Amino acid sequence: MSVLLGGSHMQQQGMRSQRAAEAQPVRQAVHSCRVHRPQLQQQHALVSRPQQLESSHSRLLQPVQARRRSPVIAPDISYGRGEEQGFVDLFNYLLRQRIIFLSGYVNDKLSTQIVGSLLALEAMDEEAPIRLYINSPGGTPYAVIGVVDAMRQVKCPIQTVALGACYSYSSLILAAGEKGQRFSMKNTRIMMTQPMGGSQGDIYAIAATVQELNAIYQLYAKYYMKFTDMTVDEIEQQTCRDTFMTPEQAQDWGLIDDVYVTEGDMVTPPAVAKGLEELGFVDRLSGGVLRTGVV
């Protein structure tokens, strides 16, 4: 029994030796494929170094984001001399010269800004005139009425000048200027219309909105009659649809008092232009000038 066990043990050792001998070439091949840690770190450094150099190089070449105002939109204006010299942006400089620009749609924000400018200039000088330039497509009825009421409350005489387009409710601001000091550029377009709005809901909500629009229309009609020479029927006629006017026609209706023209401009008097327009001899897009090719 002992002999058999010993022989079996010797056979097992022989098999193990044979397996080890067979596995030796595989171990050598695996060992040859391994990379030592120092070599791996060196290779990693060689690979990452160009990337680090590129990153630092890109940081050096990154442009500086400098902030500056465009000289075309709002250039800085210098005032004073020597130690008293200072700089201010264009619109603040014009405000110091008592000039206000009303540009864009008249909403609550713009209305508050215009009213604040009027009150500030009145606090500086109650007698010096204020010049208000208007280039607006219109605005909300309440915001426009706020500007008109402020213009009537300040003690300074307010000159209004229309340029570009003075449409819808902004034409009321134009007419609210001081009598005799309401002007328009030669090629300005002026338009009158009636208040507009919308509502949804039940019949009582819609009726309330219609009542409020009618009240606003009556208020606008009252102001137009106060600032111009138009009657109730004429105002209703001019506001039942969008009515576009040349400066000469606006002067004839009493919205403005005079038109700025340059030397050499040929302008037909308002009354004559109106009569010729009824006969079909005046082009409304040419500023009241006869159809002779002269613009």
Coordinates of C-alpha atoms in Angstrom, one line a residue, residues 184-287:
S184 CA -41.3 119.3 -38.1
M185 CA -38.4 118.3 -40.4
K186 CA -39.2 118.5 -44.1
N187 CA -39.6 114.8 -44.8
T188 CA -41.2 113.7 -41.6
R189 CA -44.4 111.6 -41.8
I190 CA -47.1 112.3 -39.2
M191 CA -50.1 110.1 -38.6
M192 CA -53.3 110.3 -36.5
T193 CA -55.4 107.3 -35.4
Q194 CA -57.9 106.3 -32.7
P195 CA -57.1 104.3 -29.5
M196 CA -57.1 100.6 -30.0
G197 CA -57.4 97.6 -27.7
G198 CA -58.7 94.1 -27.2
S199 CA -60.5 92.1 -24.7
Q200 CA -61.8 88.6 -24.1
G201 CA -64.2 87.1 -21.6
D202 CA -67.9 87.4 -21.0
I203 CA -70.1 90.2 -22.3
Y204 CA -69.7 92.3 -19.2
A205 CA -65.9 92.3 -19.4
I206 CA -66.0 93.2 -23.1
A207 CA -68.5 96.0 -22.4
A208 CA -66.2 97.4 -19.7
T209 CA -63.3 97.4 -22.1
V210 CA -65.3 99.2 -24.8
Q211 CA -66.4 101.8 -22.3
E212 CA -62.8 102.4 -21.2
L213 CA -61.7 102.8 -24.9
N214 CA -64.5 105.2 -25.5
A215 CA -63.3 107.3 -22.5
I216 CA -59.7 107.3 -23.8
Y217 CA -61.0 108.4 -27.2
Q218 CA -63.0 111.3 -25.7
L219 CA -59.9 112.4 -23.7
Y220 CA -57.7 112.3 -26.8
A221 CA -60.3 114.2 -28.8
K222 CA -60.5 116.9 -26.1
Y223 CA -56.7 117.3 -26.2
Y224 CA -56.6 117.4 -29.9
M225 CA -59.2 120.2 -29.9
K226 CA -57.2 122.1 -27.3
F227 CA -53.9 121.9 -29.1
T228 CA -55.1 122.3 -32.7
D229 CA -57.8 124.1 -34.7
M230 CA -59.7 120.9 -35.5
T231 CA -63.4 120.5 -34.6
V232 CA -65.0 117.3 -33.2
D233 CA -66.1 116.2 -36.7
E234 CA -62.7 116.8 -38.2
I235 CA -61.0 114.8 -35.4
E236 CA -63.4 112.0 -35.9
Q237 CA -62.7 112.1 -39.6
Q238 CA -58.9 112.1 -39.1
T239 CA -58.9 109.3 -36.5
C240 CA -61.5 106.9 -37.9
R241 CA -58.7 105.3 -39.9
D242 CA -54.9 105.8 -40.0
T243 CA -54.4 109.2 -41.5
F244 CA -50.9 109.9 -42.8
M245 CA -49.9 113.5 -43.3
T246 CA -47.0 115.5 -44.7
P247 CA -45.6 118.3 -42.5
E248 CA -47.5 120.8 -44.6
Q249 CA -50.8 119.0 -44.1
A250 CA -50.1 118.7 -40.3
Q251 CA -49.4 122.4 -40.3
D252 CA -52.7 123.1 -42.0
W253 CA -54.6 121.0 -39.4
G254 CA -52.8 122.8 -36.6
L255 CA -50.6 120.0 -35.3
I256 CA -47.5 122.0 -35.9
D257 CA -46.6 125.6 -36.5
D258 CA -43.8 125.5 -39.0
V259 CA -41.6 123.2 -41.1
Y260 CA -37.8 123.2 -41.1
V261 CA -36.6 123.7 -44.6
T262 CA -33.1 124.4 -46.1
E263 CA -32.2 126.9 -48.8
G264 CA -33.4 125.8 -52.2
D265 CA -36.2 123.6 -50.9
M266 CA -39.5 124.2 -52.8
V267 CA -42.4 123.9 -50.5
T268 CA -46.0 124.6 -51.4
P269 CA -48.0 126.6 -48.8
P270 CA -50.3 124.4 -46.7
A271 CA -53.6 126.0 -47.9
V272 CA -52.5 125.8 -51.6
A273 CA -51.3 122.3 -51.2
K274 CA -54.6 121.2 -49.7
G275 CA -56.6 122.7 -52.6
L276 CA -54.2 121.2 -55.2
E277 CA -54.4 117.8 -53.5
E278 CA -58.2 117.9 -53.8
L279 CA -57.7 118.5 -57.5
G280 CA -55.2 115.7 -57.8
F281 CA -52.1 117.8 -58.6
V282 CA -50.1 117.1 -55.4
D283 CA -48.3 113.9 -54.5
R284 CA -48.7 113.2 -50.8
L285 CA -45.4 111.4 -50.6
S286 CA -43.4 114.4 -51.9
G287 CA -44.0 116.7 -48.9

